[in-house]
CSV table of C-alpha atoms and ligand atoms in Angstrom, one decimal:
chain,number,residue,atom,x,y,z
I,76,MET,CA,102.3,99.8,99.7
I,77,ILE,CA,105.2,101.5,101.4
I,78,LYS,CA,106.0,104.9,102.8
I,79,ILE,CA,107.4,107.3,100.1
I,80,ASP,CA,109.8,110.1,100.7
I,81,LYS,CA,109.1,113.0,98.5
I,82,ASP,CA,110.7,116.4,98.8
I,83,PRO,CA,107.9,119.0,98.6
I,84,SER,CA,110.3,121.7,97.5
I,85,GLN,CA,111.5,119.9,94.4
I,86,ILE,CA,108.6,121.0,92.2
I,87,PRO,CA,108.9,120.2,88.5
I,88,ALA,CA,109.1,123.4,86.5
I,89,SER,CA,106.2,122.6,84.2
I,90,LEU,CA,103.8,122.7,87.2
I,91,ASN,CA,104.5,126.5,87.5
I,92,SER,CA,104.6,127.2,83.7
I,93,GLN,CA,102.5,129.9,82.1
I,94,LYS,CA,100.3,127.4,80.4
I,95,VAL,CA,99.5,125.7,83.6
I,96,LYS,CA,98.9,129.0,85.3
I,97,ASP,CA,96.4,129.9,82.6
I,98,ALA,CA,94.6,126.6,82.9
I,99,PHE,CA,94.6,127.0,86.7
I,100,GLU,CA,93.0,130.4,86.4
I,101,ASN,CA,90.4,129.1,84.0
I,102,ASN,CA,89.4,126.2,86.3
I,103,LYS,CA,89.3,128.6,89.2
I,104,SER,CA,86.9,130.9,87.4
I,105,LYS,CA,84.7,127.9,86.5
I,106,GLY,CA,84.8,126.3,89.9
I,107,PHE,CA,85.6,122.9,88.5
I,108,PHE,CA,88.4,121.1,86.6
I,109,GLU,CA,87.9,121.9,82.9
I,110,GLN,CA,91.4,121.8,81.3
I,111,GLY,CA,95.1,121.7,81.8
I,112,LYS,CA,98.0,119.2,81.4
I,113,TYR,CA,99.6,118.0,84.6
I,114,ASN,CA,101.5,115.0,83.3
I,115,HIS,CA,104.4,116.7,81.5
I,116,GLY,CA,107.7,114.9,81.0
I,117,ASP,CA,109.5,116.5,84.0
I,118,VAL,CA,106.6,115.5,86.3
I,119,LYS,CA,106.8,111.9,85.1
I,120,ILE,CA,110.6,111.7,85.4
I,121,ALA,CA,110.5,113.1,88.9
I,122,LEU,CA,107.7,110.8,90.1
I,123,LYS,CA,109.3,107.8,88.5
I,124,ALA,CA,112.5,108.5,90.4
I,125,ILE,CA,110.7,109.2,93.7
I,126,TYR,CA,108.6,106.0,93.4
I,127,LYS,CA,111.6,103.9,92.2
I,128,SER,CA,109.6,103.0,89.2
I,129,LYS,CA,106.9,101.3,91.3
I,130,CYS,CA,103.2,101.9,91.7
I,131,ALA,CA,102.2,104.0,94.8
I,132,TYR,CA,99.4,101.6,95.7
I,133,CYS,CA,100.4,98.0,94.7
I,134,GLU,CA,104.2,98.3,94.5
I,135,LYS,CA,104.3,96.6,91.1
I,136,SER,CA,107.3,97.4,88.9
I,137,LEU,CA,106.6,100.0,86.3
I,138,THR,CA,109.8,99.6,84.3
I,139,ASP,CA,108.1,97.6,81.6
I,140,GLN,CA,104.8,99.5,81.4
I,141,TYR,CA,103.9,103.2,81.6
I,142,GLY,CA,103.2,104.7,84.9
I,143,GLU,CA,100.4,107.2,85.3
I,144,VAL,CA,100.4,110.6,87.1
I,145,GLU,CA,97.6,110.0,89.6
I,146,HIS,CA,95.7,112.6,91.6
I,147,TYR,CA,95.4,111.4,95.2
I,148,ARG,CA,92.5,113.8,95.7
I,149,PRO,CA,90.4,113.7,92.5
I,150,LYS,CA,90.7,116.8,90.3
I,151,GLY,CA,87.3,116.3,88.7
I,152,LYS,CA,84.0,115.0,89.8
I,153,MET,CA,84.4,112.6,92.7
I,154,LYS,CA,82.1,110.0,94.2
I,155,SER,CA,81.8,107.7,97.2
I,156,LEU,CA,82.9,104.1,96.8
I,157,LEU,CA,79.3,103.2,97.8
I,158,LYS,CA,78.4,104.0,94.2
I,159,ARG,CA,80.6,101.2,92.9
I,160,THR,CA,78.3,98.3,91.8
I,161,ASP,CA,80.7,95.4,92.7
I,162,LEU,CA,81.5,96.8,96.1
I,163,ASN,CA,82.7,94.3,98.7
I,164,SER,CA,79.9,93.9,101.3
I,165,ASN,CA,82.4,94.2,104.2
I,166,ILE,CA,83.6,97.6,102.9
I,167,LYS,CA,80.0,98.6,102.2
I,168,ARG,CA,79.2,98.0,105.8
I,169,ILE,CA,82.2,100.0,107.0
I,170,LEU,CA,81.2,102.9,104.8
I,171,GLU,CA,77.6,102.9,105.8
I,172,THR,CA,78.4,102.9,109.4
I,173,SER,CA,81.4,105.2,109.5
I,174,GLN,CA,81.4,108.9,109.7
I,175,PHE,CA,82.2,109.6,106.1
I,176,ASN,CA,80.8,112.7,104.6
I,177,LYS,CA,77.4,111.8,103.2
I,178,SER,CA,76.9,115.2,101.6
I,179,HIS,CA,79.8,114.4,99.3
I,180,LEU,CA,78.6,111.1,97.8
I,181,SER,CA,79.3,113.1,94.6
I,182,ASP,CA,80.8,116.5,94.0
I,183,ASP,CA,83.1,118.6,91.9
I,184,GLY,CA,86.3,117.4,93.6
I,185,TYR,CA,89.5,119.3,94.2
I,186,PHE,CA,89.9,121.2,91.0
I,187,TRP,CA,92.5,123.5,92.6
I,188,LEU,CA,94.8,120.6,93.3
I,189,ALA,CA,95.0,119.4,89.6
I,190,PHE,CA,98.6,120.8,89.3
I,191,SER,CA,99.6,120.6,92.9
I,192,TRP,CA,102.9,118.7,93.3
I,193,GLY,CA,101.8,117.2,96.7
I,194,ASN,CA,98.7,115.8,95.2
I,195,LEU,CA,100.4,113.8,92.4
I,196,LEU,CA,101.4,110.2,92.9
I,197,TRP,CA,102.8,107.6,90.5
I,198,SER,CA,100.5,104.7,89.8
I,199,CYS,CA,99.9,101.7,87.5
I,200,LYS,CA,96.9,101.7,85.2
I,201,GLN,CA,95.4,98.7,87.0
I,202,CYS,CA,95.3,100.6,90.3
I,203,ASN,CA,94.4,103.9,88.8
I,204,MET,CA,91.4,102.5,86.9
I,205,PRO,CA,89.4,101.0,89.7
I,206,LYS,CA,90.4,103.9,92.0
I,207,SER,CA,88.9,106.2,89.4
I,208,THR,CA,87.4,109.2,91.2
I,209,PHE,CA,86.3,107.4,94.3
I,210,PHE,CA,87.2,109.3,97.4
I,211,ASP,CA,85.5,109.2,100.7
I,212,ILE,CA,86.4,111.4,103.7
I,213,GLN,CA,85.3,111.6,107.3
I,214,GLU,CA,82.2,113.6,108.0
I,215,ASN,CA,82.7,117.3,108.5
I,216,SER,CA,86.4,117.2,107.6
I,217,ARG,CA,86.1,118.3,103.9
I,218,VAL,CA,88.5,121.1,103.0
I,219,ALA,CA,87.5,123.9,100.7
I,220,TYR,CA,89.4,126.1,98.3
I,221,SER,CA,90.3,129.4,99.9
I,222,ASN,CA,91.7,131.3,96.9
I,223,GLU,CA,95.4,130.3,97.2
I,224,SER,CA,97.7,130.8,94.2
I,225,LEU,CA,99.0,128.0,92.2
I,226,GLU,CA,102.5,128.3,93.8
I,227,ASN,CA,101.0,128.1,97.3
I,228,LEU,CA,99.1,125.0,96.6
I,229,HIS,CA,102.0,122.6,95.9
I,230,ASP,CA,102.6,121.9,99.6
I,231,LYS,CA,99.0,122.5,100.7
I,232,VAL,CA,98.2,118.8,101.0
I,233,LYS,CA,100.5,118.6,104.0
I,234,GLU,CA,98.1,121.0,105.8
I,235,TYR,CA,95.1,119.1,104.5
I,236,PHE,CA,96.6,115.9,105.9
I,237,LEU,CA,96.2,117.3,109.4
I,238,SER,CA,92.6,118.6,108.9
I,239,GLU,CA,90.8,116.4,106.4
I,240,LYS,CA,90.4,112.7,107.0
I,241,PRO,CA,90.3,110.8,103.8
I,242,HIS,CA,89.7,107.0,103.9
I,243,LEU,CA,92.4,106.3,101.3
I,244,ILE,CA,95.9,105.8,102.7
I,245,ASN,CA,98.4,108.3,101.3
I,246,PRO,CA,101.8,106.7,101.1
I,247,GLU,CA,103.5,110.1,101.0
I,248,PHE,CA,102.2,111.1,104.4
I,249,GLU,CA,101.6,107.8,106.2
I,250,ASN,CA,103.5,104.6,106.8
I,251,PRO,CA,101.2,101.8,105.7
I,252,LYS,CA,103.4,99.1,107.2
I,253,PRO,CA,101.5,98.7,110.6
I,254,TYR,CA,98.3,98.1,108.7
I,255,LEU,CA,99.5,95.4,106.3
I,256,ILE,CA,98.9,91.7,106.8
I,257,PHE,CA,99.7,89.2,104.1
I,258,THR,CA,98.4,85.6,104.0
I,259,LYS,CA,100.3,82.5,102.9
I,260,LYS,CA,98.4,82.8,99.6
I,261,ALA,CA,99.9,86.3,99.1
I,262,GLU,CA,96.6,88.0,99.8
I,263,LEU,CA,96.7,91.4,101.3
I,264,LYS,CA,94.5,92.0,104.4
I,265,SER,CA,94.2,94.5,107.2
I,266,ARG,CA,92.5,95.0,110.5
I,267,ASN,CA,92.5,98.8,109.8
I,268,ALA,CA,89.3,100.2,108.2
I,269,ARG,CA,91.1,102.7,106.0
I,270,MET,CA,93.5,100.1,104.7
I,271,LYS,CA,90.6,97.9,103.9
I,272,TYR,CA,89.1,100.8,102.0
I,273,THR,CA,92.4,101.3,100.2
I,274,ILE,CA,92.7,97.6,99.3
I,275,GLU,CA,89.1,97.7,97.9
I,276,THR,CA,89.4,101.0,96.1
I,277,CYS,CA,92.6,100.0,94.2
I,278,LYS,CA,91.7,96.3,94.1
I,279,LEU,CA,95.0,95.3,95.6
I,280,ASN,CA,94.2,91.6,95.5
I,281,ARG,CA,93.7,91.5,91.7
I,282,ASP,CA,94.9,88.4,89.8
I,283,ASP,CA,97.7,90.3,88.1
I,284,LEU,CA,99.1,91.1,91.5
I,285,PHE,CA,98.6,87.6,92.9
I,286,ILE,CA,100.5,86.0,90.1
I,287,LEU,CA,103.4,88.3,90.8
I,288,ARG,CA,103.3,88.1,94.6
I,289,PHE,CA,102.7,84.5,95.2
I,290,PRO,CA,105.8,83.1,93.5
I,291,LEU,CA,108.0,85.3,95.7
I,292,LEU,CA,107.1,83.1,98.7
I,293,ASN,CA,106.5,79.9,96.8
I,294,ASN,CA,109.9,80.0,95.0
I,295,LEU,CA,111.7,80.6,98.3
I,296,LYS,CA,109.9,77.6,99.9
I,297,ARG,CA,110.6,75.4,96.9
I,298,ASP,CA,114.3,76.2,96.9
I,299,LEU,CA,114.6,75.5,100.6
I,300,ASP,CA,112.8,72.2,100.3
I,301,LYS,CA,115.0,71.3,97.3
I,302,HIS,CA,118.2,71.9,99.3
I,303,PHE,CA,116.8,70.0,102.3
I,304,THR,CA,116.0,66.9,100.4
I,305,SER,CA,119.1,66.9,98.3
I,306,PHE,CA,120.9,65.2,101.2
I,307,THR,CA,119.7,61.9,102.5
I,308,LYS,CA,121.7,61.5,105.7
I,309,TYR,CA,121.2,63.5,108.9
I,310,SER,CA,124.8,63.6,109.9
I,311,LYS,CA,126.6,66.7,111.1
I,312,SER,CA,128.4,67.2,107.8
I,313,ASP,CA,125.1,67.0,105.9
I,314,PHE,CA,123.6,69.4,108.3
I,315,ASN,CA,126.4,71.9,107.6
I,316,ALA,CA,126.1,71.4,103.8
I,317,ARG,CA,122.3,72.0,104.1
I,318,LEU,CA,123.0,75.1,106.1
I,319,ASP,CA,125.3,76.4,103.4
I,320,TYR,CA,122.5,76.1,100.9
I,321,PHE,CA,119.9,77.6,103.2
I,322,ASN,CA,122.2,80.5,103.9
I,323,GLY,CA,122.7,81.1,100.2
I,324,THR,CA,118.9,81.0,99.5
I,325,ILE,CA,118.0,83.3,102.4
I,326,GLU,CA,120.9,85.6,101.5
I,327,ASN,CA,119.5,86.0,98.0
I,328,PHE,CA,116.0,86.7,99.3
I,329,PHE,CA,117.5,89.4,101.6
I,330,ALA,CA,119.4,90.9,98.7
I,331,GLU,CA,116.1,91.4,96.8
I,332,THR,CA,114.3,92.8,99.8
I,333,LYS,CA,115.0,96.5,99.2
I,334,LYS,CA,112.8,99.6,99.0
I,335,GLU,CA,113.6,100.1,95.4
I,336,LYS,CA,112.5,96.5,94.5
I,337,PRO,CA,108.9,95.5,93.7
I,338,PHE,CA,106.7,94.3,96.5
I,339,TYR,CA,109.1,95.3,99.3
I,340,ALA,CA,106.3,95.3,101.9
I,341,TRP,CA,105.4,91.7,101.0
I,342,ARG,CA,109.0,90.6,101.1
I,343,LEU,CA,109.6,92.3,104.4
I,344,PHE,CA,106.5,90.8,105.8
I,345,ILE,CA,107.7,87.3,104.9
I,346,ILE,CA,111.1,88.0,106.6
I,347,GLU,CA,109.6,89.4,109.7
I,348,ASN,CA,107.2,86.5,110.0
I,349,TYR,CA,109.4,83.8,108.6
I,350,GLU,CA,108.4,81.2,111.2
I,351,HIS,CA,104.8,81.5,110.1
I,352,PHE,CA,105.6,81.4,106.4
I,353,LEU,CA,108.5,79.0,106.2
I,354,PHE,CA,108.6,76.7,109.2
I,355,ARG,CA,107.3,73.1,108.8
I,356,LYS,CA,104.5,72.1,111.2
I,357,PRO,CA,105.8,69.9,114.1
I,358,LYS,CA,104.2,66.8,112.6
I,359,GLN,CA,105.8,67.2,109.2
I,360,PRO,CA,108.9,65.1,108.4
I,361,ASN,CA,112.2,66.4,109.9
I,362,ALA,CA,110.5,69.6,111.0
I,363,LYS,CA,112.9,70.2,113.9
I,364,THR,CA,116.0,70.1,111.7
I,365,TYR,CA,114.4,72.0,108.9
I,366,ASN,CA,113.2,74.8,111.1
I,367,LEU,CA,116.5,75.0,112.9
I,368,LEU,CA,118.2,75.5,109.5
I,369,ILE,CA,115.9,78.3,108.6
I,370,LYS,CA,116.3,80.0,112.0
I,371,LEU,CA,120.1,79.8,111.7
I,372,ALA,CA,120.1,81.2,108.2
I,373,MET,CA,117.7,84.0,109.0
I,374,ASN,CA,119.8,85.1,112.0
I,375,GLN,CA,123.0,85.0,109.9
I,376,PHE,CA,121.6,87.5,107.4
I,377,GLY,CA,120.5,90.2,109.7
I,378,PHE,CA,116.9,89.3,110.5
I,379,GLY,CA,115.4,92.2,112.3
I,380,LYS,CA,117.7,94.8,110.7
I,381,HIS,CA,115.3,95.7,107.9
I,382,SER,CA,112.7,98.2,108.6
I,383,LEU,CA,110.5,100.7,106.8
F,459,ZN,ZN1,99.3,99.6,91.1
């Protein structure tokens, strides 16, 4: 998950079309979401470009599969994650003890934000499905519809961001980076209660993500090990030859560590914590030389220059 830059003024035309206006007025009169298409072609194209063809929650590439227009705040009936039967006990404890709004364990959701540009994110099916309509907010912070027009609701979420306190992280308004911790097994963890909630809600440690994330680190380690053992001597010339290979491998890893590439947050975490992920333990064979090569290669390719 990474911070996303979205221009609130670049609203796709279909979200202000007459058809959408009619649906909006209908839903308004009913007081709940009954009808209306929000995922027109221009919305999909715009979101795909903004999200660099990646999922808002898991950062998986969506070039090979269809992305989905996702409502950050549910347009229809919403419920507390406490209602999920397979809920992680740790999250259950957080929810039961935190000040989330118990009067909204289930309600009609944010029908007035069904076509609101600021409420639409780009997501993969595997994140969108478990997220479903689960949405918890801090007690007494629930916003209400106050009769705004369709046009005036597109940027409304910015205002809501300051007043309402949802548990789910919104990558368009918050930088998730400080909350993310990855393990050597490519598992995503956090010390932050809201990020824990987000990980659980979208199931960000699913098998399909693990099999994509884990090789990014494993292949890097494998390549470095291969280069290291391809020389038998520990002379100065062999050291330099090893360093050339290490430089090449690390350079390639840096080249792929870009915002527009899948799993940027994970890649960046590896780089920023490379000693933890790549160094050999002191008792392992040739640890000193191996670690020195990594350090030199990392420094050469601008370690510390990347940031979110
Ligand atoms: Zn996803």
